[in-house]
mmCIF file of C-alpha atoms (C1' of nucleotides) in Angstrom:
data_model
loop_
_atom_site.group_PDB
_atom_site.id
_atom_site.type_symbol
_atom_site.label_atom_id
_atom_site.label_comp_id
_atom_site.label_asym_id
_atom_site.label_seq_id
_atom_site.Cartn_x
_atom_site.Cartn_y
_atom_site.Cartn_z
ATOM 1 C CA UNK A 265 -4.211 -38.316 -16.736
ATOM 2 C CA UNK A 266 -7.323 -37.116 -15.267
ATOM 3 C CA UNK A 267 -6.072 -35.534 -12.513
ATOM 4 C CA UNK A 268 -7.334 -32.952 -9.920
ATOM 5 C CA UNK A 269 -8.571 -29.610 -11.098
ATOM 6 C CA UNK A 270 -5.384 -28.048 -9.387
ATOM 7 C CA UNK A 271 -3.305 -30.102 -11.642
ATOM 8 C CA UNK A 272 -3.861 -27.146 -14.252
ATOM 9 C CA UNK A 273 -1.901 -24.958 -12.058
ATOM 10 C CA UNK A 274 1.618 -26.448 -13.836
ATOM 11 C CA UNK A 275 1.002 -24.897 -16.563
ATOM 12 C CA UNK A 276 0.897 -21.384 -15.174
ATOM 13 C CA UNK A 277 3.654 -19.054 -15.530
ATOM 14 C CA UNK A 278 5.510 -17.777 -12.474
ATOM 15 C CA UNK A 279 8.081 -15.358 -11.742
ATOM 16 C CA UNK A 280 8.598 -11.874 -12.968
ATOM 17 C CA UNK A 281 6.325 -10.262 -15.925
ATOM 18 C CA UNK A 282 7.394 -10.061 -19.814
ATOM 19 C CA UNK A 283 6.575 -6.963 -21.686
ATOM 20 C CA UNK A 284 4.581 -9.276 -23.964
ATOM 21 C CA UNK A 285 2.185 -10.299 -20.545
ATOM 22 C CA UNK A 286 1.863 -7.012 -19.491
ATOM 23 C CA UNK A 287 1.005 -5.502 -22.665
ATOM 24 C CA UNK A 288 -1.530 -8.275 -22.866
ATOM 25 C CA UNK A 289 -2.614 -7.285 -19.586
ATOM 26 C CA UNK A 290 -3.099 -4.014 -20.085
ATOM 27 C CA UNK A 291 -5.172 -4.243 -23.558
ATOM 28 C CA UNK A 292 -7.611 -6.605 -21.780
ATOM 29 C CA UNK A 293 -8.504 -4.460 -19.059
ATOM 30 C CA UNK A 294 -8.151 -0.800 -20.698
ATOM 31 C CA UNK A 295 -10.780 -2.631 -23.144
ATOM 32 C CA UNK A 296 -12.860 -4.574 -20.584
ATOM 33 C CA UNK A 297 -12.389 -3.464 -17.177
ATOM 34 C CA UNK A 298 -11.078 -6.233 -14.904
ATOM 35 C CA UNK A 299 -14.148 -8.027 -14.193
ATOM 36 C CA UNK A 300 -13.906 -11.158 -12.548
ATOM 37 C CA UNK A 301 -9.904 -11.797 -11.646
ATOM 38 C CA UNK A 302 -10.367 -15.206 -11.735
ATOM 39 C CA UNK A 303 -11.069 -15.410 -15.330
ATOM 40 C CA UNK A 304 -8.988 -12.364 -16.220
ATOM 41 C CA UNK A 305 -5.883 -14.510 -17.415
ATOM 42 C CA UNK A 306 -8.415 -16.915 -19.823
ATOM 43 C CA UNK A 307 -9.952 -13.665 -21.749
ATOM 44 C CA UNK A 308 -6.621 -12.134 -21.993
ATOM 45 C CA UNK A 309 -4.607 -15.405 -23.157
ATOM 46 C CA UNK A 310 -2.399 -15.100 -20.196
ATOM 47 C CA UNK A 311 -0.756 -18.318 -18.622
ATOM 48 C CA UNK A 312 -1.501 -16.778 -15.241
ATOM 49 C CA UNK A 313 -3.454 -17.046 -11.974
ATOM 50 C CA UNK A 314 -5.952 -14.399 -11.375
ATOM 51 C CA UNK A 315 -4.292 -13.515 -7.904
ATOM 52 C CA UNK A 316 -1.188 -13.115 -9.995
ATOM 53 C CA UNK A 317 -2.770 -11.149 -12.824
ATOM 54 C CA UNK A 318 -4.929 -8.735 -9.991
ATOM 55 C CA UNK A 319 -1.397 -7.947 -8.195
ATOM 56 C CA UNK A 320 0.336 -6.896 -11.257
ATOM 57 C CA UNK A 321 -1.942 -4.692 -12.796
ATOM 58 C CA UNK A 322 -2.416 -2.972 -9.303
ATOM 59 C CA UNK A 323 0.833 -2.610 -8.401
ATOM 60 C CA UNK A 324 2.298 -1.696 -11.766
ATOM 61 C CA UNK A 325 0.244 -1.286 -14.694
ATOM 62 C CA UNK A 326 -2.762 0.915 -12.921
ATOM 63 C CA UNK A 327 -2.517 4.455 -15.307
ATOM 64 C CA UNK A 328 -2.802 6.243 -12.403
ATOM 65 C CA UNK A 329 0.017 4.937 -10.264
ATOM 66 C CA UNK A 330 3.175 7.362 -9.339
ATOM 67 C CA UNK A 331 5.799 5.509 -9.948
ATOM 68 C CA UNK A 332 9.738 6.543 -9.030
ATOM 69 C CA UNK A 333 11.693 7.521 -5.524
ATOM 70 C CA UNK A 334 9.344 8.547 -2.710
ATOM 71 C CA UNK A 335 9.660 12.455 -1.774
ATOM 72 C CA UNK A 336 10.474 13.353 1.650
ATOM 73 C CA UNK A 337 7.164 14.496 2.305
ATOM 74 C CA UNK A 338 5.837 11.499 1.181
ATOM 75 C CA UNK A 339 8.031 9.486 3.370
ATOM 76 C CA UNK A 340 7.215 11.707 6.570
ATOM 77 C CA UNK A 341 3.282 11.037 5.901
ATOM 78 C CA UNK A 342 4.325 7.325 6.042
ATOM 79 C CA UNK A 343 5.949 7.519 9.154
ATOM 80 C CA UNK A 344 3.052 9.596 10.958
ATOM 81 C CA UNK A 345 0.642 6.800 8.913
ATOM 82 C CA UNK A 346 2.434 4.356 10.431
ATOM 83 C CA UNK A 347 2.795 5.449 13.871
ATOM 84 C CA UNK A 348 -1.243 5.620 14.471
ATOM 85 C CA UNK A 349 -2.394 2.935 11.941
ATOM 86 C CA UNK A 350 0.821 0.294 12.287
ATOM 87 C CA UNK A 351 1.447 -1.955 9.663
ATOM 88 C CA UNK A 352 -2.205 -1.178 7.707
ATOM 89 C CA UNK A 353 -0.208 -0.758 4.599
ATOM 90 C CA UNK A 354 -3.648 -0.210 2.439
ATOM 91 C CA UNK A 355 -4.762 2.413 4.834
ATOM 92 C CA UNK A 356 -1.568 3.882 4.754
ATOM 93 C CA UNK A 357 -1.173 3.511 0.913
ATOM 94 C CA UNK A 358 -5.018 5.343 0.979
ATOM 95 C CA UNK A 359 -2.982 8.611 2.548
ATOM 96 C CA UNK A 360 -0.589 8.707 -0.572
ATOM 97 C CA UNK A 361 -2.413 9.192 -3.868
ATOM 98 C CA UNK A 362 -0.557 7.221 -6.658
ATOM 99 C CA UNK A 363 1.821 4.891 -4.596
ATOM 100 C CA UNK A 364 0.211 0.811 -3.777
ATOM 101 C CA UNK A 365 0.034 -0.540 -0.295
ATOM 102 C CA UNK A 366 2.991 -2.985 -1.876
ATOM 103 C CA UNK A 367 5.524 -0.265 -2.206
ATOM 104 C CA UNK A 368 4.613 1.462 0.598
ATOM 105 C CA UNK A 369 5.531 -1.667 2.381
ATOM 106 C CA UNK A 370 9.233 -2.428 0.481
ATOM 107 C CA UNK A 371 9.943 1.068 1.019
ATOM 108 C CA UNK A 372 9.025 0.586 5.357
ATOM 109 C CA UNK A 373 10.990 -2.585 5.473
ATOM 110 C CA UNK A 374 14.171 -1.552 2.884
ATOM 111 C CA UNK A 375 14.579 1.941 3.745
ATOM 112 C CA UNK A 376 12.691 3.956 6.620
ATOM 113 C CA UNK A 377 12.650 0.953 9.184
ATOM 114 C CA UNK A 378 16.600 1.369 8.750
ATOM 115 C CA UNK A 379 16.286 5.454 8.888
ATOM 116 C CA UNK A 380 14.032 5.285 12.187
ATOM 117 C CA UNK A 381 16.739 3.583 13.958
ATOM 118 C CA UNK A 382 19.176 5.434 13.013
ATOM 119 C CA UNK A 383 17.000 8.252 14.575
ATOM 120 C CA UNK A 384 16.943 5.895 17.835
ATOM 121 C CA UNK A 385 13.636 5.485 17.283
ATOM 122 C CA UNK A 386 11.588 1.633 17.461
ATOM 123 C CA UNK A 387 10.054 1.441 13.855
ATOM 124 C CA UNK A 388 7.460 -0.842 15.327
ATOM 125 C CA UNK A 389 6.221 1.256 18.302
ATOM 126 C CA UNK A 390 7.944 4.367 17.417
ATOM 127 C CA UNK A 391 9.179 5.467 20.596
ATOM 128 C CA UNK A 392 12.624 6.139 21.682
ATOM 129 C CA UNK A 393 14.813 3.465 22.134
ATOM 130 C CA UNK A 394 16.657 3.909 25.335
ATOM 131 C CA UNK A 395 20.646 3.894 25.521
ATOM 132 C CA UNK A 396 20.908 7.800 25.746
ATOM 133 C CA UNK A 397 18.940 8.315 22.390
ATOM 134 C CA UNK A 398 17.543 11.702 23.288
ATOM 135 C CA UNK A 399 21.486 13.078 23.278
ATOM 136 C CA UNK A 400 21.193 12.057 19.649
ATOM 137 C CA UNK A 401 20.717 14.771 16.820
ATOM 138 C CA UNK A 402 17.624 14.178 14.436
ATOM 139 C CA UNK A 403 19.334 13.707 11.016
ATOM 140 C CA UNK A 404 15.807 14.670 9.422
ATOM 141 C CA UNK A 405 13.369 15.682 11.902
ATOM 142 C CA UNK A 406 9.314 15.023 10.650
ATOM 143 C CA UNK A 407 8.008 17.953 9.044
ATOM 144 C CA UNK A 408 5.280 19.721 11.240
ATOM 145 C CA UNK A 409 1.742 17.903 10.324
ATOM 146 C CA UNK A 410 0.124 21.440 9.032
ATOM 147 C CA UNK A 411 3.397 21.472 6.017
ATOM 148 C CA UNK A 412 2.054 17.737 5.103
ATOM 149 C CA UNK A 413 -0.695 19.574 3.302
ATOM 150 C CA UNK A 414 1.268 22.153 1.698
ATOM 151 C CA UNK A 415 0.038 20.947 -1.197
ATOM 152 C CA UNK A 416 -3.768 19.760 -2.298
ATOM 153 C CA UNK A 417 -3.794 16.060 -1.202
ATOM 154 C CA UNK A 418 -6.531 13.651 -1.525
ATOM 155 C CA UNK A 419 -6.849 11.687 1.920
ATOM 156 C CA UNK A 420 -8.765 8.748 3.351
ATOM 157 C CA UNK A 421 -11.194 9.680 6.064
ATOM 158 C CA UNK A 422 -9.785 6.654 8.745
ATOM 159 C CA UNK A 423 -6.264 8.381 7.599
ATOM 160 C CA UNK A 424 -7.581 11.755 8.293
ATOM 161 C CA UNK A 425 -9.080 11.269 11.429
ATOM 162 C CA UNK A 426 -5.719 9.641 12.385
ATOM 163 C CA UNK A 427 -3.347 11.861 11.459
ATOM 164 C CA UNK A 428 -5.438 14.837 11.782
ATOM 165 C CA UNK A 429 -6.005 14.650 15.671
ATOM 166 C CA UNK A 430 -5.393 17.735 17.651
ATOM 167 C CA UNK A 431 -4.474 19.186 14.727
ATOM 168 C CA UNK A 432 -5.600 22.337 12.694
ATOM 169 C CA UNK A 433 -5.673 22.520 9.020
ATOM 170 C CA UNK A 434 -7.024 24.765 6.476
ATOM 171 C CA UNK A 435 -8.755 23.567 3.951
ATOM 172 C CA UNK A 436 -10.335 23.944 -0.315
ATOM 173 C CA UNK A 437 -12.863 23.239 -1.857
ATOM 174 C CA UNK A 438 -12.596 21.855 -5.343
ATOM 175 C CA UNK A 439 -14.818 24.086 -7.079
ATOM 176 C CA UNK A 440 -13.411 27.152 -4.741
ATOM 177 C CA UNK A 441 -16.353 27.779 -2.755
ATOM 178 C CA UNK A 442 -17.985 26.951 0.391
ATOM 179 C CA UNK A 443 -16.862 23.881 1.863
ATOM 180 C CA UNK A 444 -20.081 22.810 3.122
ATOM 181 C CA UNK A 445 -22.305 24.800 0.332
ATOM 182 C CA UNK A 446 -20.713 23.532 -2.660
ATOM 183 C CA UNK A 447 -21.210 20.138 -1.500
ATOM 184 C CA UNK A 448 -17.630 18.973 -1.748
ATOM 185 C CA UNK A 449 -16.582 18.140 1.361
ATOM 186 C CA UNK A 450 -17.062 14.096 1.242
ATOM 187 C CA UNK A 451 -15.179 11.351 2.101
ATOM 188 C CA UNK A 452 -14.286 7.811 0.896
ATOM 189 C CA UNK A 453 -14.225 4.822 2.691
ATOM 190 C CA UNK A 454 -16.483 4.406 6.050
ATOM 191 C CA UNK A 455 -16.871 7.611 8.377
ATOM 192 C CA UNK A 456 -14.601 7.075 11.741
ATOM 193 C CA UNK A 457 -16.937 6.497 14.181
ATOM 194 C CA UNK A 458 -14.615 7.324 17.236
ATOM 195 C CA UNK A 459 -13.469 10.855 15.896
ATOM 196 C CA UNK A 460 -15.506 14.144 16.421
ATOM 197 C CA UNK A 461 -14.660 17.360 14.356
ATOM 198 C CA UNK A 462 -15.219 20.681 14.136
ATOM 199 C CA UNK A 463 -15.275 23.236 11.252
ATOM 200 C CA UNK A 464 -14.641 26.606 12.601
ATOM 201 C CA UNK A 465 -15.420 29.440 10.168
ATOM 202 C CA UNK A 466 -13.734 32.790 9.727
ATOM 203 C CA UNK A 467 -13.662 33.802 13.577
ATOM 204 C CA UNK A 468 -17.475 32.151 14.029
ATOM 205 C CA UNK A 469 -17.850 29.899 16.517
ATOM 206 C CA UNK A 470 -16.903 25.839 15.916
ATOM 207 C CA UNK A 471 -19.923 23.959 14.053
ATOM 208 C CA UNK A 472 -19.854 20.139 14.600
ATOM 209 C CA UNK A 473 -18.897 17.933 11.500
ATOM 210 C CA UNK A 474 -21.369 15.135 11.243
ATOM 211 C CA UNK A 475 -18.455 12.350 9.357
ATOM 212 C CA UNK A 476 -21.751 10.017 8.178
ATOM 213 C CA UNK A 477 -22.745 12.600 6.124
ATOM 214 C CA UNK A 478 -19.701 12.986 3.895
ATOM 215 C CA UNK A 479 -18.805 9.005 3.203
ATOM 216 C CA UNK A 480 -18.022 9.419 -0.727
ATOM 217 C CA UNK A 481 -16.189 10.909 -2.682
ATOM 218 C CA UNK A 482 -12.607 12.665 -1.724
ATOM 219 C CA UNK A 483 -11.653 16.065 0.450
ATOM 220 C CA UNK A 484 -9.088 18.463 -0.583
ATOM 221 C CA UNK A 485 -6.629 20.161 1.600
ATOM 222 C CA UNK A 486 -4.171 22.973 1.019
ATOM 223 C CA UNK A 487 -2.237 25.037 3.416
ATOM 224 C CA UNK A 488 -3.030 28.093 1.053
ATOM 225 C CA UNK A 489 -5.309 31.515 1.922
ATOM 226 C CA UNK A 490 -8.339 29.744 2.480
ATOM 227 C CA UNK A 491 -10.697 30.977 5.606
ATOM 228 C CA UNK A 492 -12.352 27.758 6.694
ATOM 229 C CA UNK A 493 -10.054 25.904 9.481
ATOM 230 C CA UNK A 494 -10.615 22.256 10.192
ATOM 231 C CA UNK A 495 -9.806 20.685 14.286
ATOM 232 C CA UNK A 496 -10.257 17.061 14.295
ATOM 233 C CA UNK A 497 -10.383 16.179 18.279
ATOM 234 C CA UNK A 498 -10.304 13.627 20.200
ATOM 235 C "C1'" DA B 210 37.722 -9.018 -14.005
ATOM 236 C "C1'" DA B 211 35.429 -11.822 -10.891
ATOM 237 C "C1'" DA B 212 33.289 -12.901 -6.650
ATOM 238 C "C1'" DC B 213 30.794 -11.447 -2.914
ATOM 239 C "C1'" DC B 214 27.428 -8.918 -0.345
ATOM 240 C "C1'" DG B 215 23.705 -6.079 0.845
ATOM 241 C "C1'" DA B 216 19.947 -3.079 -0.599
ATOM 242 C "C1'" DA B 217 15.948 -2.501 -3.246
ATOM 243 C "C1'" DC B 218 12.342 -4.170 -5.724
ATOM 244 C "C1'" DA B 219 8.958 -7.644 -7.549
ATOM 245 C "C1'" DA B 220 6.132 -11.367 -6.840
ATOM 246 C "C1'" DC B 221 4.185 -15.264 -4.310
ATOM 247 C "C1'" DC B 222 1.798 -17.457 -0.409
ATOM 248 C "C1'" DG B 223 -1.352 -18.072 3.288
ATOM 249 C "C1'" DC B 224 -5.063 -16.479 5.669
ATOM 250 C "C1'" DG B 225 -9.148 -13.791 6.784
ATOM 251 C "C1'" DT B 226 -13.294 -11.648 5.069
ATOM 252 C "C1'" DC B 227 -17.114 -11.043 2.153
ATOM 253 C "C1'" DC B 228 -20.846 -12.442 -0.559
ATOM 254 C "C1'" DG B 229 -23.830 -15.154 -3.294
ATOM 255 C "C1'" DA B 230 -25.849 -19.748 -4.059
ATOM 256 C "C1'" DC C 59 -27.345 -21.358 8.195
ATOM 257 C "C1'" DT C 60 -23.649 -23.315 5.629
ATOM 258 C "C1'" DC C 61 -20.450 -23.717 2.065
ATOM 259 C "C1'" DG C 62 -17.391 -22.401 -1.505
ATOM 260 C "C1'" DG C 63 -15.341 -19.087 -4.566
ATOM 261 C "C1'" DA C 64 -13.331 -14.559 -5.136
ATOM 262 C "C1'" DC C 65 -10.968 -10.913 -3.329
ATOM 263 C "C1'" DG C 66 -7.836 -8.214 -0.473
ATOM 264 C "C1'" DC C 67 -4.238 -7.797 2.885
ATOM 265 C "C1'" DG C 68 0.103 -8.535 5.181
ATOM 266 C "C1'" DG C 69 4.147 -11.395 5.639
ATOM 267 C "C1'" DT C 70 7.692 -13.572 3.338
ATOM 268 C "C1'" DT C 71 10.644 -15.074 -0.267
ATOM 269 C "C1'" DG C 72 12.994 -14.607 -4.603
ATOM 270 C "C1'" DT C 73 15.447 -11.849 -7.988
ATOM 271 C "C1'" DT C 74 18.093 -8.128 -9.664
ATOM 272 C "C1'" DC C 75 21.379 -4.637 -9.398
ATOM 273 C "C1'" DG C 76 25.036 -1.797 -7.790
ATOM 274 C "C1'" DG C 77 28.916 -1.213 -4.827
ATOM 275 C "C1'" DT C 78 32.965 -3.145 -2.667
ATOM 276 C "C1'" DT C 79 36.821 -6.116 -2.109
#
DNA sequence: AAACCGAACAACCGCGTCCGA
DNA sequence: CTCGGACGCGGTTGTTCGGTT
């Protein structure tokens, strides 16, 4: 009797989720807002640790998530995520609206770990493995960076400047005008403080992007008819 | 039909970082 | 400045499910 605060912790649930505890779950926070993790479980009569409580709704309950089989262009962005950033799953996850740095990671280690080697490629360093690999045919070659933004994505600035380097994209503005003018080119996250770019308008000459000026909000890129070209350089 | 095995997915654990007292 | 609690991240383990023998 008596014992040690941490005693408590026996009479927490483990193991997988009931529809009964995520419903609960869900009605607390939908109502409330998360709050406090730690005392997430007490308000919302679950027999759970906060940690516990904090990883479910993030991984599975968030409205927002996209849940389902990763696309191939989904899986492509992981694997040039992966290749600059390594195993920063919540960076990478920060490149791919609607999928958790979780998922991200079971779908590396179950599925494109296995697919990279069959390309005779090291999924950790993500150069050739030697043994004659370069005779070998690419099953599924990565699609050319520009085609990653064939649609509007919403992308991290550390993930931009990344993935973006040496690399020309066009780009759109939310509310369809000026990138610059209409105020919409921002960023989330910190600016990347080792990355210089450029915006180049319609045959002007480049104008330096100053990154510490855009550090909220999101960009938007397309591959569709827009004038303004973005070169992120080294 | 049952047992086995591997792949995929879900959740936990430990540790580092941040922040307020 | 130090300490402790909360949070977030990445590694690892556990569970489930489908295919094969």
């Amino acid at each position: 009797m008596g014992g040690p605060s941490w005693c408590h912790k026996e009479k927490l649930r483990k193991g997988l989720w009931s529809p009964e505890e995520d419903a609960k779950l869900i009605d607390y926070i939908t109502r409330h807002g998360h709050g406090c993790w730690s005392s997430v479980p007490k308000l919302a009569g679950l027999q759970r640790c906060g940690k516990s409580c904090r990883l479910r709704w993030i991984n599975y309950l968030r409205p927002d998530l996209k849940r389902g089989t990763f696309s191939q262009k989904e899986e492509d962005l992981i694997i040039h995520l992966h290749e600059s950033l390594g195993n920063k799953w919540s960076q990478i996850a920060a490149g791919l609206p609607g999928r958790t740095d979780n998922e991200i990671k079971n779908y590396w280690n179950s599925c494109v770990k296995k697919k990279l080697k069959q390309r005779g490629v090291d999924p950790s360093t993500h150069i050739p493995l030697d043994g004659g690999s370069e005779d070998k045919q690419d099953p599924s070659p990565l699609l050319p960076a520009k085609e990653l933004f064939a649609e509007p994505l919403h992308h991290d600035p550390l993930w931009l400047a990344h993935n973006a380097v040496g690399s020309e994209f066009e780009l759109q503005s939310s509310n369809g005008g000026n990138l610059l003018d209409g105020g919409v080119l921002q960023w989330t996250g910190l600016p990347p403080p080792d990355k210089a770019a450029q915006i180049q308008f319609d045959g002007g000459e480049p104008e330096d992007l100053k990154w510490s000026e855009y550090i909220t909000g999101s960009i938007s890129m397309s591959a569709s008819s827009w004038h303004e070209s973005l070169l992120i350089q080294k």
